[in-house]
mmCIF file with all atom_site columns, C-alpha atoms in Angstrom:
data_model
loop_
_atom_site.group_PDB
_atom_site.id
_atom_site.type_symbol
_atom_site.label_atom_id
_atom_site.label_alt_id
_atom_site.label_comp_id
_atom_site.label_asym_id
_atom_site.label_entity_id
_atom_site.label_seq_id
_atom_site.pdbx_PDB_ins_code
_atom_site.Cartn_x
_atom_site.Cartn_y
_atom_site.Cartn_z
_atom_site.occupancy
_atom_site.B_iso_or_equiv
_atom_site.pdbx_formal_charge
_atom_site.auth_seq_id
_atom_site.auth_comp_id
_atom_site.auth_asym_id
_atom_site.auth_atom_id
_atom_site.pdbx_PDB_model_num
ATOM 1   C CA . UNK A 1 1   ? 266.063 59.614 78.072  1.00 94.00 ? 1121 UNK A CA 1
ATOM 2   C CA . UNK A 1 2   ? 266.012 63.375 77.620  1.00 98.00 ? 1122 UNK A CA 1
ATOM 3   C CA . UNK A 1 3   ? 268.071 65.408 79.492  1.00 98.00 ? 1123 UNK A CA 1
ATOM 4   C CA . UNK A 1 4   ? 268.178 69.578 79.902  1.00 98.00 ? 1124 UNK A CA 1
ATOM 5   C CA . UNK A 1 5   ? 271.522 71.042 81.718  1.00 98.00 ? 1125 UNK A CA 1
ATOM 6   C CA . UNK A 1 6   ? 271.648 74.014 82.928  1.00 98.00 ? 1126 UNK A CA 1
ATOM 7   C CA . UNK A 1 7   ? 274.794 76.599 82.449  1.00 97.00 ? 1127 UNK A CA 1
ATOM 8   C CA . UNK A 1 8   ? 275.682 74.218 79.129  1.00 97.00 ? 1128 UNK A CA 1
ATOM 9   C CA . UNK A 1 9   ? 277.895 76.805 77.432  1.00 96.00 ? 1129 UNK A CA 1
ATOM 10  C CA . UNK A 1 10  ? 281.170 76.237 79.216  1.00 93.00 ? 1130 UNK A CA 1
ATOM 11  C CA . UNK A 1 11  ? 283.177 74.249 82.314  1.00 92.00 ? 1131 UNK A CA 1
ATOM 12  C CA . UNK A 1 12  ? 281.248 70.795 83.588  1.00 93.00 ? 1132 UNK A CA 1
ATOM 13  C CA . UNK A 1 13  ? 278.029 71.908 82.273  1.00 96.00 ? 1133 UNK A CA 1
ATOM 14  C CA . UNK A 1 14  ? 279.356 72.306 78.511  1.00 96.00 ? 1134 UNK A CA 1
ATOM 15  C CA . UNK A 1 15  ? 281.067 68.714 78.691  1.00 96.00 ? 1135 UNK A CA 1
ATOM 16  C CA . UNK A 1 16  ? 278.327 67.372 80.446  1.00 97.00 ? 1136 UNK A CA 1
ATOM 17  C CA . UNK A 1 17  ? 276.187 68.464 77.469  1.00 97.00 ? 1137 UNK A CA 1
ATOM 18  C CA . UNK A 1 18  ? 279.031 67.135 75.077  1.00 97.00 ? 1138 UNK A CA 1
ATOM 19  C CA . UNK A 1 19  ? 279.141 64.180 76.225  1.00 97.00 ? 1139 UNK A CA 1
ATOM 20  C CA . UNK A 1 20  ? 275.458 63.262 76.441  1.00 98.00 ? 1140 UNK A CA 1
ATOM 21  C CA . UNK A 1 21  ? 275.252 64.103 72.577  1.00 96.00 ? 1141 UNK A CA 1
ATOM 22  C CA . UNK A 1 22  ? 278.184 61.819 71.705  1.00 95.00 ? 1142 UNK A CA 1
ATOM 23  C CA . UNK A 1 23  ? 276.095 59.434 73.482  1.00 93.00 ? 1143 UNK A CA 1
ATOM 24  C CA . UNK A 1 24  ? 273.193 59.884 71.498  1.00 95.00 ? 1144 UNK A CA 1
ATOM 25  C CA . UNK A 1 25  ? 270.967 60.849 74.327  1.00 95.00 ? 1145 UNK A CA 1
ATOM 26  C CA . UNK A 1 26  ? 268.276 63.803 73.467  1.00 97.00 ? 1146 UNK A CA 1
ATOM 27  C CA . UNK A 1 27  ? 269.603 66.469 75.601  1.00 98.00 ? 1147 UNK A CA 1
ATOM 28  C CA . UNK A 1 28  ? 268.900 70.081 75.971  1.00 98.00 ? 1148 UNK A CA 1
ATOM 29  C CA . UNK A 1 29  ? 271.553 72.919 77.531  1.00 98.00 ? 1149 UNK A CA 1
ATOM 30  C CA . UNK A 1 30  ? 271.160 76.050 78.418  1.00 98.00 ? 1150 UNK A CA 1
ATOM 31  C CA . UNK A 1 31  ? 272.912 79.581 79.084  1.00 97.00 ? 1151 UNK A CA 1
ATOM 32  C CA . UNK A 1 32  ? 271.784 83.137 79.642  1.00 95.00 ? 1152 UNK A CA 1
ATOM 33  C CA . UNK A 1 33  ? 272.402 84.420 75.949  1.00 92.00 ? 1153 UNK A CA 1
ATOM 34  C CA . UNK A 1 34  ? 271.191 80.735 74.264  1.00 91.00 ? 1154 UNK A CA 1
ATOM 35  C CA . UNK A 1 35  ? 273.822 80.950 72.127  1.00 86.00 ? 1155 UNK A CA 1
ATOM 36  C CA . UNK A 1 36  ? 274.414 78.269 68.764  1.00 91.00 ? 1156 UNK A CA 1
ATOM 37  C CA . UNK A 1 37  ? 272.178 75.234 70.218  1.00 94.00 ? 1157 UNK A CA 1
ATOM 38  C CA . UNK A 1 38  ? 271.427 76.506 73.766  1.00 98.00 ? 1158 UNK A CA 1
ATOM 39  C CA . UNK A 1 39  ? 267.932 77.457 74.498  1.00 98.00 ? 1159 UNK A CA 1
ATOM 40  C CA . UNK A 1 40  ? 268.164 80.980 76.271  1.00 98.00 ? 1160 UNK A CA 1
ATOM 41  C CA . UNK A 1 41  ? 267.820 80.913 80.297  1.00 98.00 ? 1161 UNK A CA 1
ATOM 42  C CA . UNK A 1 42  ? 269.131 83.385 83.386  1.00 98.00 ? 1162 UNK A CA 1
ATOM 43  C CA . UNK A 1 43  ? 267.834 81.678 86.097  1.00 98.00 ? 1163 UNK A CA 1
ATOM 44  C CA . UNK A 1 44  ? 267.539 84.761 87.724  1.00 98.00 ? 1164 UNK A CA 1
ATOM 45  C CA . UNK A 1 45  ? 264.631 85.697 86.080  1.00 98.00 ? 1165 UNK A CA 1
ATOM 46  C CA . UNK A 1 46  ? 261.147 84.830 86.082  1.00 97.00 ? 1166 UNK A CA 1
ATOM 47  C CA . UNK A 1 47  ? 260.184 85.682 82.747  1.00 98.00 ? 1167 UNK A CA 1
ATOM 48  C CA . UNK A 1 48  ? 263.109 83.464 81.346  1.00 98.00 ? 1168 UNK A CA 1
ATOM 49  C CA . UNK A 1 49  ? 261.446 80.712 83.320  1.00 98.00 ? 1169 UNK A CA 1
ATOM 50  C CA . UNK A 1 50  ? 258.502 81.267 82.190  1.00 98.00 ? 1170 UNK A CA 1
ATOM 51  C CA . UNK A 1 51  ? 259.955 80.809 78.600  1.00 98.00 ? 1171 UNK A CA 1
ATOM 52  C CA . UNK A 1 52  ? 261.797 77.358 79.073  1.00 98.00 ? 1172 UNK A CA 1
ATOM 53  C CA . UNK A 1 53  ? 258.619 76.113 80.150  1.00 98.00 ? 1173 UNK A CA 1
ATOM 54  C CA . UNK A 1 54  ? 256.573 77.316 77.198  1.00 97.00 ? 1174 UNK A CA 1
ATOM 55  C CA . UNK A 1 55  ? 259.448 75.943 74.842  1.00 97.00 ? 1175 UNK A CA 1
ATOM 56  C CA . UNK A 1 56  ? 259.009 72.203 77.188  1.00 97.00 ? 1176 UNK A CA 1
ATOM 57  C CA . UNK A 1 57  ? 255.203 73.255 76.853  1.00 96.00 ? 1177 UNK A CA 1
ATOM 58  C CA . UNK A 1 58  ? 254.518 68.837 78.093  1.00 96.00 ? 1178 UNK A CA 1
ATOM 59  C CA . UNK A 1 59  ? 257.586 67.149 77.030  1.00 97.00 ? 1179 UNK A CA 1
ATOM 60  C CA . UNK A 1 60  ? 258.611 64.547 79.776  1.00 98.00 ? 1180 UNK A CA 1
ATOM 61  C CA . UNK A 1 61  ? 261.852 65.395 81.489  1.00 98.00 ? 1181 UNK A CA 1
ATOM 62  C CA . UNK A 1 62  ? 263.786 62.229 82.665  1.00 98.00 ? 1182 UNK A CA 1
ATOM 63  C CA . UNK A 1 63  ? 267.178 63.969 83.726  1.00 98.00 ? 1183 UNK A CA 1
ATOM 64  C CA . UNK A 1 64  ? 267.218 67.663 85.058  1.00 98.00 ? 1184 UNK A CA 1
ATOM 65  C CA . UNK A 1 65  ? 270.873 68.809 85.549  1.00 98.00 ? 1185 UNK A CA 1
ATOM 66  C CA . UNK A 1 66  ? 271.286 71.946 87.627  1.00 98.00 ? 1186 UNK A CA 1
ATOM 67  C CA . UNK A 1 67  ? 274.841 73.203 86.552  1.00 97.00 ? 1187 UNK A CA 1
ATOM 68  C CA . UNK A 1 68  ? 274.309 76.974 86.147  1.00 97.00 ? 1188 UNK A CA 1
ATOM 69  C CA . UNK A 1 69  ? 276.234 78.987 89.092  1.00 96.00 ? 1189 UNK A CA 1
ATOM 70  C CA . UNK A 1 70  ? 278.191 81.976 90.382  1.00 96.00 ? 1190 UNK A CA 1
ATOM 71  C CA . UNK A 1 71  ? 281.244 82.595 92.238  1.00 95.00 ? 1191 UNK A CA 1
ATOM 72  C CA . UNK A 1 72  ? 282.022 85.903 92.849  1.00 97.00 ? 1192 UNK A CA 1
ATOM 73  C CA . UNK A 1 73  ? 284.051 86.396 95.770  1.00 96.00 ? 1193 UNK A CA 1
ATOM 74  C CA . UNK A 1 74  ? 286.707 84.521 95.598  1.00 92.00 ? 1194 UNK A CA 1
ATOM 75  C CA . UNK A 1 75  ? 289.084 87.688 96.083  1.00 92.00 ? 1195 UNK A CA 1
ATOM 76  C CA . UNK A 1 76  ? 287.480 89.452 98.599  1.00 97.00 ? 1196 UNK A CA 1
ATOM 77  C CA . UNK A 1 77  ? 288.657 90.255 102.132 1.00 96.00 ? 1197 UNK A CA 1
ATOM 78  C CA . UNK A 1 78  ? 287.231 89.589 105.456 1.00 96.00 ? 1198 UNK A CA 1
ATOM 79  C CA . UNK A 1 79  ? 287.657 92.889 106.645 1.00 95.00 ? 1199 UNK A CA 1
ATOM 80  C CA . UNK A 1 80  ? 286.844 95.236 103.354 1.00 95.00 ? 1200 UNK A CA 1
ATOM 81  C CA . UNK A 1 81  ? 284.979 92.781 101.524 1.00 97.00 ? 1201 UNK A CA 1
ATOM 82  C CA . UNK A 1 82  ? 281.834 90.755 100.913 1.00 98.00 ? 1202 UNK A CA 1
ATOM 83  C CA . UNK A 1 83  ? 279.448 93.053 99.823  1.00 98.00 ? 1203 UNK A CA 1
ATOM 84  C CA . UNK A 1 84  ? 275.444 92.771 100.331 1.00 98.00 ? 1204 UNK A CA 1
ATOM 85  C CA . UNK A 1 85  ? 275.151 92.695 96.235  1.00 98.00 ? 1205 UNK A CA 1
ATOM 86  C CA . UNK A 1 86  ? 277.781 89.902 96.068  1.00 98.00 ? 1206 UNK A CA 1
ATOM 87  C CA . UNK A 1 87  ? 275.549 88.138 98.438  1.00 98.00 ? 1207 UNK A CA 1
ATOM 88  C CA . UNK A 1 88  ? 272.431 89.039 97.099  1.00 98.00 ? 1208 UNK A CA 1
ATOM 89  C CA . UNK A 1 89  ? 273.566 88.046 93.269  1.00 98.00 ? 1209 UNK A CA 1
ATOM 90  C CA . UNK A 1 90  ? 274.883 84.588 94.334  1.00 98.00 ? 1210 UNK A CA 1
ATOM 91  C CA . UNK A 1 91  ? 272.674 83.542 96.343  1.00 98.00 ? 1211 UNK A CA 1
ATOM 92  C CA . UNK A 1 92  ? 269.619 84.401 93.336  1.00 98.00 ? 1212 UNK A CA 1
ATOM 93  C CA . UNK A 1 93  ? 271.938 82.175 91.090  1.00 98.00 ? 1213 UNK A CA 1
ATOM 94  C CA . UNK A 1 94  ? 272.986 79.401 93.329  1.00 98.00 ? 1214 UNK A CA 1
ATOM 95  C CA . UNK A 1 95  ? 270.166 79.098 95.608  1.00 98.00 ? 1215 UNK A CA 1
ATOM 96  C CA . UNK A 1 96  ? 267.052 80.894 94.542  1.00 98.00 ? 1216 UNK A CA 1
ATOM 97  C CA . UNK A 1 97  ? 267.881 80.337 90.910  1.00 98.00 ? 1217 UNK A CA 1
ATOM 98  C CA . UNK A 1 98  ? 268.401 76.311 91.317  1.00 98.00 ? 1218 UNK A CA 1
ATOM 99  C CA . UNK A 1 99  ? 265.015 76.054 92.996  1.00 98.00 ? 1219 UNK A CA 1
ATOM 100 C CA . UNK A 1 100 ? 262.901 78.239 90.836  1.00 98.00 ? 1220 UNK A CA 1
ATOM 101 C CA . UNK A 1 101 ? 264.821 76.280 87.956  1.00 98.00 ? 1221 UNK A CA 1
ATOM 102 C CA . UNK A 1 102 ? 263.272 72.980 89.496  1.00 98.00 ? 1222 UNK A CA 1
ATOM 103 C CA . UNK A 1 103 ? 259.688 74.526 90.765  1.00 98.00 ? 1223 UNK A CA 1
ATOM 104 C CA . UNK A 1 104 ? 259.146 75.739 86.879  1.00 98.00 ? 1224 UNK A CA 1
ATOM 105 C CA . UNK A 1 105 ? 259.815 71.975 85.475  1.00 98.00 ? 1225 UNK A CA 1
ATOM 106 C CA . UNK A 1 106 ? 258.513 69.563 87.907  1.00 98.00 ? 1226 UNK A CA 1
ATOM 107 C CA . UNK A 1 107 ? 255.610 69.077 85.525  1.00 98.00 ? 1227 UNK A CA 1
ATOM 108 C CA . UNK A 1 108 ? 257.966 67.714 83.034  1.00 98.00 ? 1228 UNK A CA 1
ATOM 109 C CA . UNK A 1 109 ? 260.335 65.589 85.352  1.00 98.00 ? 1229 UNK A CA 1
ATOM 110 C CA . UNK A 1 110 ? 256.649 64.415 87.528  1.00 98.00 ? 1230 UNK A CA 1
ATOM 111 C CA . UNK A 1 111 ? 255.192 63.223 83.384  1.00 98.00 ? 1231 UNK A CA 1
ATOM 112 C CA . UNK A 1 112 ? 258.799 61.048 83.133  1.00 97.00 ? 1232 UNK A CA 1
ATOM 113 C CA . UNK A 1 113 ? 258.576 57.470 84.238  1.00 93.00 ? 1233 UNK A CA 1
ATOM 114 C CA . UNK A 1 114 ? 261.084 58.080 86.464  1.00 95.00 ? 1234 UNK A CA 1
ATOM 115 C CA . UNK A 1 115 ? 262.565 62.162 86.718  1.00 98.00 ? 1235 UNK A CA 1
ATOM 116 C CA . UNK A 1 116 ? 266.021 62.432 88.481  1.00 98.00 ? 1236 UNK A CA 1
ATOM 117 C CA . UNK A 1 117 ? 267.168 66.022 89.631  1.00 98.00 ? 1237 UNK A CA 1
ATOM 118 C CA . UNK A 1 118 ? 271.234 66.465 89.806  1.00 98.00 ? 1238 UNK A CA 1
ATOM 119 C CA . UNK A 1 119 ? 272.366 69.770 92.040  1.00 98.00 ? 1239 UNK A CA 1
ATOM 120 C CA . UNK A 1 120 ? 275.983 70.080 90.753  1.00 95.00 ? 1240 UNK A CA 1
ATOM 121 C CA . UNK A 1 121 ? 277.054 71.660 94.783  1.00 92.00 ? 1241 UNK A CA 1
ATOM 122 C CA . UNK A 1 122 ? 280.732 71.318 96.019  1.00 91.00 ? 1242 UNK A CA 1
ATOM 123 C CA . UNK A 1 123 ? 283.286 69.960 98.751  1.00 87.00 ? 1243 UNK A CA 1
ATOM 124 C CA . UNK A 1 124 ? 282.710 73.821 100.027 1.00 84.00 ? 1244 UNK A CA 1
ATOM 125 C CA . UNK A 1 125 ? 279.120 72.867 101.174 1.00 87.00 ? 1245 UNK A CA 1
ATOM 126 C CA . UNK A 1 126 ? 280.177 70.845 104.151 1.00 80.00 ? 1246 UNK A CA 1
ATOM 127 C CA . UNK A 1 127 ? 279.814 71.837 107.435 1.00 77.00 ? 1247 UNK A CA 1
ATOM 128 C CA . UNK A 1 128 ? 283.438 69.545 107.834 1.00 75.00 ? 1248 UNK A CA 1
ATOM 129 C CA . UNK A 1 129 ? 285.510 71.472 105.327 1.00 74.00 ? 1249 UNK A CA 1
ATOM 130 C CA . UNK A 1 130 ? 285.574 74.658 106.805 1.00 76.00 ? 1250 UNK A CA 1
ATOM 131 C CA . UNK A 1 131 ? 289.010 76.581 105.894 1.00 81.00 ? 1251 UNK A CA 1
ATOM 132 C CA . UNK A 1 132 ? 288.044 79.387 105.645 1.00 87.00 ? 1252 UNK A CA 1
ATOM 133 C CA . UNK A 1 133 ? 287.679 82.172 103.037 1.00 91.00 ? 1253 UNK A CA 1
ATOM 134 C CA . UNK A 1 134 ? 284.883 82.312 100.543 1.00 92.00 ? 1254 UNK A CA 1
ATOM 135 C CA . UNK A 1 135 ? 281.993 82.988 102.585 1.00 96.00 ? 1255 UNK A CA 1
ATOM 136 C CA . UNK A 1 136 ? 279.522 83.674 100.717 1.00 97.00 ? 1256 UNK A CA 1
ATOM 137 C CA . UNK A 1 137 ? 280.006 80.522 97.871  1.00 95.00 ? 1257 UNK A CA 1
ATOM 138 C CA . UNK A 1 138 ? 280.651 78.368 100.941 1.00 95.00 ? 1258 UNK A CA 1
ATOM 139 C CA . UNK A 1 139 ? 277.485 79.733 101.655 1.00 95.00 ? 1259 UNK A CA 1
ATOM 140 C CA . UNK A 1 140 ? 275.141 79.389 98.843  1.00 96.00 ? 1260 UNK A CA 1
ATOM 141 C CA . UNK A 1 141 ? 276.642 75.557 98.148  1.00 95.00 ? 1261 UNK A CA 1
ATOM 142 C CA . UNK A 1 142 ? 275.463 74.521 101.747 1.00 95.00 ? 1262 UNK A CA 1
ATOM 143 C CA . UNK A 1 143 ? 272.405 76.163 101.143 1.00 96.00 ? 1263 UNK A CA 1
ATOM 144 C CA . UNK A 1 144 ? 271.589 74.142 97.797  1.00 96.00 ? 1264 UNK A CA 1
ATOM 145 C CA . UNK A 1 145 ? 273.041 71.304 99.525  1.00 96.00 ? 1265 UNK A CA 1
ATOM 146 C CA . UNK A 1 146 ? 270.078 71.521 102.115 1.00 96.00 ? 1266 UNK A CA 1
ATOM 147 C CA . UNK A 1 147 ? 267.715 72.256 99.388  1.00 97.00 ? 1267 UNK A CA 1
ATOM 148 C CA . UNK A 1 148 ? 268.157 69.007 97.482  1.00 98.00 ? 1268 UNK A CA 1
ATOM 149 C CA . UNK A 1 149 ? 268.044 67.275 100.855 1.00 97.00 ? 1269 UNK A CA 1
ATOM 150 C CA . UNK A 1 150 ? 264.839 68.255 101.486 1.00 98.00 ? 1270 UNK A CA 1
ATOM 151 C CA . UNK A 1 151 ? 263.589 68.597 97.647  1.00 98.00 ? 1271 UNK A CA 1
ATOM 152 C CA . UNK A 1 152 ? 264.426 64.434 98.145  1.00 98.00 ? 1272 UNK A CA 1
ATOM 153 C CA . UNK A 1 153 ? 261.949 64.733 101.005 1.00 98.00 ? 1273 UNK A CA 1
ATOM 154 C CA . UNK A 1 154 ? 259.175 66.007 99.559  1.00 98.00 ? 1274 UNK A CA 1
ATOM 155 C CA . UNK A 1 155 ? 259.474 64.553 96.040  1.00 98.00 ? 1275 UNK A CA 1
ATOM 156 C CA . UNK A 1 156 ? 260.016 60.950 96.755  1.00 98.00 ? 1276 UNK A CA 1
ATOM 157 C CA . UNK A 1 157 ? 256.523 60.322 96.705  1.00 97.00 ? 1277 UNK A CA 1
ATOM 158 C CA . UNK A 1 158 ? 256.550 61.691 92.718  1.00 97.00 ? 1278 UNK A CA 1
ATOM 159 C CA . UNK A 1 159 ? 258.978 58.726 92.186  1.00 98.00 ? 1279 UNK A CA 1
ATOM 160 C CA . UNK A 1 160 ? 262.006 61.779 91.327  1.00 98.00 ? 1280 UNK A CA 1
ATOM 161 C CA . UNK A 1 161 ? 265.275 61.108 92.537  1.00 98.00 ? 1281 UNK A CA 1
ATOM 162 C CA . UNK A 1 162 ? 267.609 63.785 93.703  1.00 98.00 ? 1282 UNK A CA 1
ATOM 163 C CA . UNK A 1 163 ? 271.021 63.971 93.788  1.00 98.00 ? 1283 UNK A CA 1
ATOM 164 C CA . UNK A 1 164 ? 273.731 66.245 94.904  1.00 98.00 ? 1284 UNK A CA 1
ATOM 165 C CA . UNK A 1 165 ? 277.204 65.833 93.580  1.00 97.00 ? 1285 UNK A CA 1
ATOM 166 C CA . UNK A 1 166 ? 280.685 67.510 94.117  1.00 93.00 ? 1286 UNK A CA 1
ATOM 167 C CA . UNK A 1 167 ? 282.302 67.598 91.154  1.00 90.00 ? 1287 UNK A CA 1
ATOM 168 C CA . UNK A 1 168 ? 285.836 67.308 91.775  1.00 83.00 ? 1288 UNK A CA 1
ATOM 169 C CA . UNK A 1 169 ? 288.330 70.287 92.003  1.00 74.00 ? 1289 UNK A CA 1
ATOM 170 C CA . UNK A 1 170 ? 288.296 71.126 88.104  1.00 82.00 ? 1290 UNK A CA 1
ATOM 171 C CA . UNK A 1 171 ? 290.504 72.577 85.734  1.00 69.00 ? 1291 UNK A CA 1
ATOM 172 C CA . UNK A 1 172 ? 287.949 75.409 84.470  1.00 73.00 ? 1292 UNK A CA 1
ATOM 173 C CA . UNK A 1 173 ? 287.435 79.197 84.567  1.00 65.00 ? 1293 UNK A CA 1
ATOM 174 C CA . UNK A 1 174 ? 285.964 78.801 87.734  1.00 63.00 ? 1294 UNK A CA 1
ATOM 175 C CA . UNK A 1 175 ? 288.663 76.087 89.455  1.00 64.00 ? 1295 UNK A CA 1
ATOM 176 C CA . UNK A 1 176 ? 291.388 77.975 87.731  1.00 64.00 ? 1296 UNK A CA 1
ATOM 177 C CA . UNK A 1 177 ? 294.811 76.007 86.269  1.00 68.00 ? 1297 UNK A CA 1
ATOM 178 C CA . UNK A 1 178 ? 296.127 74.736 89.780  1.00 66.00 ? 1298 UNK A CA 1
ATOM 179 C CA . UNK A 1 179 ? 292.820 72.425 89.971  1.00 62.00 ? 1299 UNK A CA 1
ATOM 180 C CA . UNK A 1 180 ? 293.281 68.567 90.486  1.00 74.00 ? 1300 UNK A CA 1
ATOM 181 C CA . UNK A 1 181 ? 291.716 67.293 87.741  1.00 83.00 ? 1301 UNK A CA 1
ATOM 182 C CA . UNK A 1 182 ? 290.375 67.465 84.560  1.00 90.00 ? 1302 UNK A CA 1
ATOM 183 C CA . UNK A 1 183 ? 286.695 68.409 82.664  1.00 90.00 ? 1303 UNK A CA 1
ATOM 184 C CA . UNK A 1 184 ? 286.682 65.194 80.681  1.00 92.00 ? 1304 UNK A CA 1
ATOM 185 C CA . UNK A 1 185 ? 287.423 63.404 84.198  1.00 94.00 ? 1305 UNK A CA 1
ATOM 186 C CA . UNK A 1 186 ? 284.564 64.612 86.050  1.00 92.00 ? 1306 UNK A CA 1
ATOM 187 C CA . UNK A 1 187 ? 282.215 64.450 83.346  1.00 95.00 ? 1307 UNK A CA 1
ATOM 188 C CA . UNK A 1 188 ? 282.903 60.710 83.347  1.00 96.00 ? 1308 UNK A CA 1
ATOM 189 C CA . UNK A 1 189 ? 282.455 60.197 87.051  1.00 96.00 ? 1309 UNK A CA 1
ATOM 190 C CA . UNK A 1 190 ? 279.690 62.433 87.245  1.00 97.00 ? 1310 UNK A CA 1
ATOM 191 C CA . UNK A 1 191 ? 277.811 60.651 84.410  1.00 97.00 ? 1311 UNK A CA 1
ATOM 192 C CA . UNK A 1 192 ? 277.923 57.636 86.588  1.00 97.00 ? 1312 UNK A CA 1
ATOM 193 C CA . UNK A 1 193 ? 276.778 58.581 89.519  1.00 97.00 ? 1313 UNK A CA 1
ATOM 194 C CA . UNK A 1 194 ? 273.621 60.611 87.327  1.00 98.00 ? 1314 UNK A CA 1
ATOM 195 C CA . UNK A 1 195 ? 273.075 56.608 86.139  1.00 97.00 ? 1315 UNK A CA 1
ATOM 196 C CA . UNK A 1 196 ? 273.196 55.150 89.325  1.00 98.00 ? 1316 UNK A CA 1
ATOM 197 C CA . UNK A 1 197 ? 270.876 58.009 91.443  1.00 98.00 ? 1317 UNK A CA 1
ATOM 198 C CA . UNK A 1 198 ? 267.757 56.505 92.435  1.00 98.00 ? 1318 UNK A CA 1
ATOM 199 C CA . UNK A 1 199 ? 264.525 56.930 94.964  1.00 98.00 ? 1319 UNK A CA 1
ATOM 200 C CA . UNK A 1 200 ? 267.040 54.231 97.006  1.00 98.00 ? 1320 UNK A CA 1
ATOM 201 C CA . UNK A 1 201 ? 270.191 56.360 96.837  1.00 98.00 ? 1321 UNK A CA 1
ATOM 202 C CA . UNK A 1 202 ? 267.871 60.045 97.148  1.00 98.00 ? 1322 UNK A CA 1
ATOM 203 C CA . UNK A 1 203 ? 268.914 62.965 98.531  1.00 98.00 ? 1323 UNK A CA 1
ATOM 204 C CA . UNK A 1 204 ? 272.723 61.549 98.360  1.00 97.00 ? 1324 UNK A CA 1
ATOM 205 C CA . UNK A 1 205 ? 275.950 63.949 98.795  1.00 97.00 ? 1325 UNK A CA 1
ATOM 206 C CA . UNK A 1 206 ? 278.654 62.122 96.371  1.00 96.00 ? 1326 UNK A CA 1
ATOM 207 C CA . UNK A 1 207 ? 281.900 63.355 95.194  1.00 93.00 ? 1327 UNK A CA 1
ATOM 208 C CA . UNK A 1 208 ? 282.104 62.693 91.705  1.00 91.00 ? 1328 UNK A CA 1
ATOM 209 C CA . UNK A 1 209 ? 284.497 59.510 91.426  1.00 90.00 ? 1329 UNK A CA 1
ATOM 210 C CA . UNK A 1 210 ? 281.595 57.837 93.667  1.00 89.00 ? 1330 UNK A CA 1
ATOM 211 C CA . UNK A 1 211 ? 282.262 58.698 97.130  1.00 89.00 ? 1331 UNK A CA 1
ATOM 212 C CA . UNK A 1 212 ? 280.003 59.283 100.154 1.00 84.00 ? 1332 UNK A CA 1
ATOM 213 C CA . UNK A 1 213 ? 280.903 63.264 101.066 1.00 84.00 ? 1333 UNK A CA 1
ATOM 214 C CA . UNK A 1 214 ? 280.474 64.458 104.490 1.00 73.00 ? 1334 UNK A CA 1
ATOM 215 C CA . UNK A 1 215 ? 277.756 66.740 104.926 1.00 73.00 ? 1335 UNK A CA 1
#
């Protein structure tokens, strides 16, 4: 099985990358700068995506994990914050970047026996969980959830399954030290979810520990 994980230089992406390597899987990771073993990829840059496609050429891709993303509005206030530039930057990475990464690598996914696409979203994408704040991040993750659901419908005929996952509130740079679970806990659960993803449950929105998440 050949796997590609975007944003594999830290946090959950790095945890997934290291775990798959430990399992002996053929796994590639990306980061903006492409340091070390990681391939360079800026998901907001068309030339960078084209370079990745040229690197992979006609290599079948069994699993694409769209993990790269940003959370830029954590400290913003409703009265004076949430500048338009933050909206543009966040949606470029968390929504457009996800779509264009998938679009770029569709030929490789179609070459696999049964390709899978994973979108790392968040419980903050759910319209049933709306405590306020983080408007840009919430909106971007809701859009990514909608994106995944529609891709699942369009790609079913190609035999490609799509899953959207909440990784838990994880102790990372993004999640903070007060988060509920560790990276290894999240990663172990997510890998089980990816293994279980098929055309039977394509379009699912699930938590890292296997529970259906409310939309």
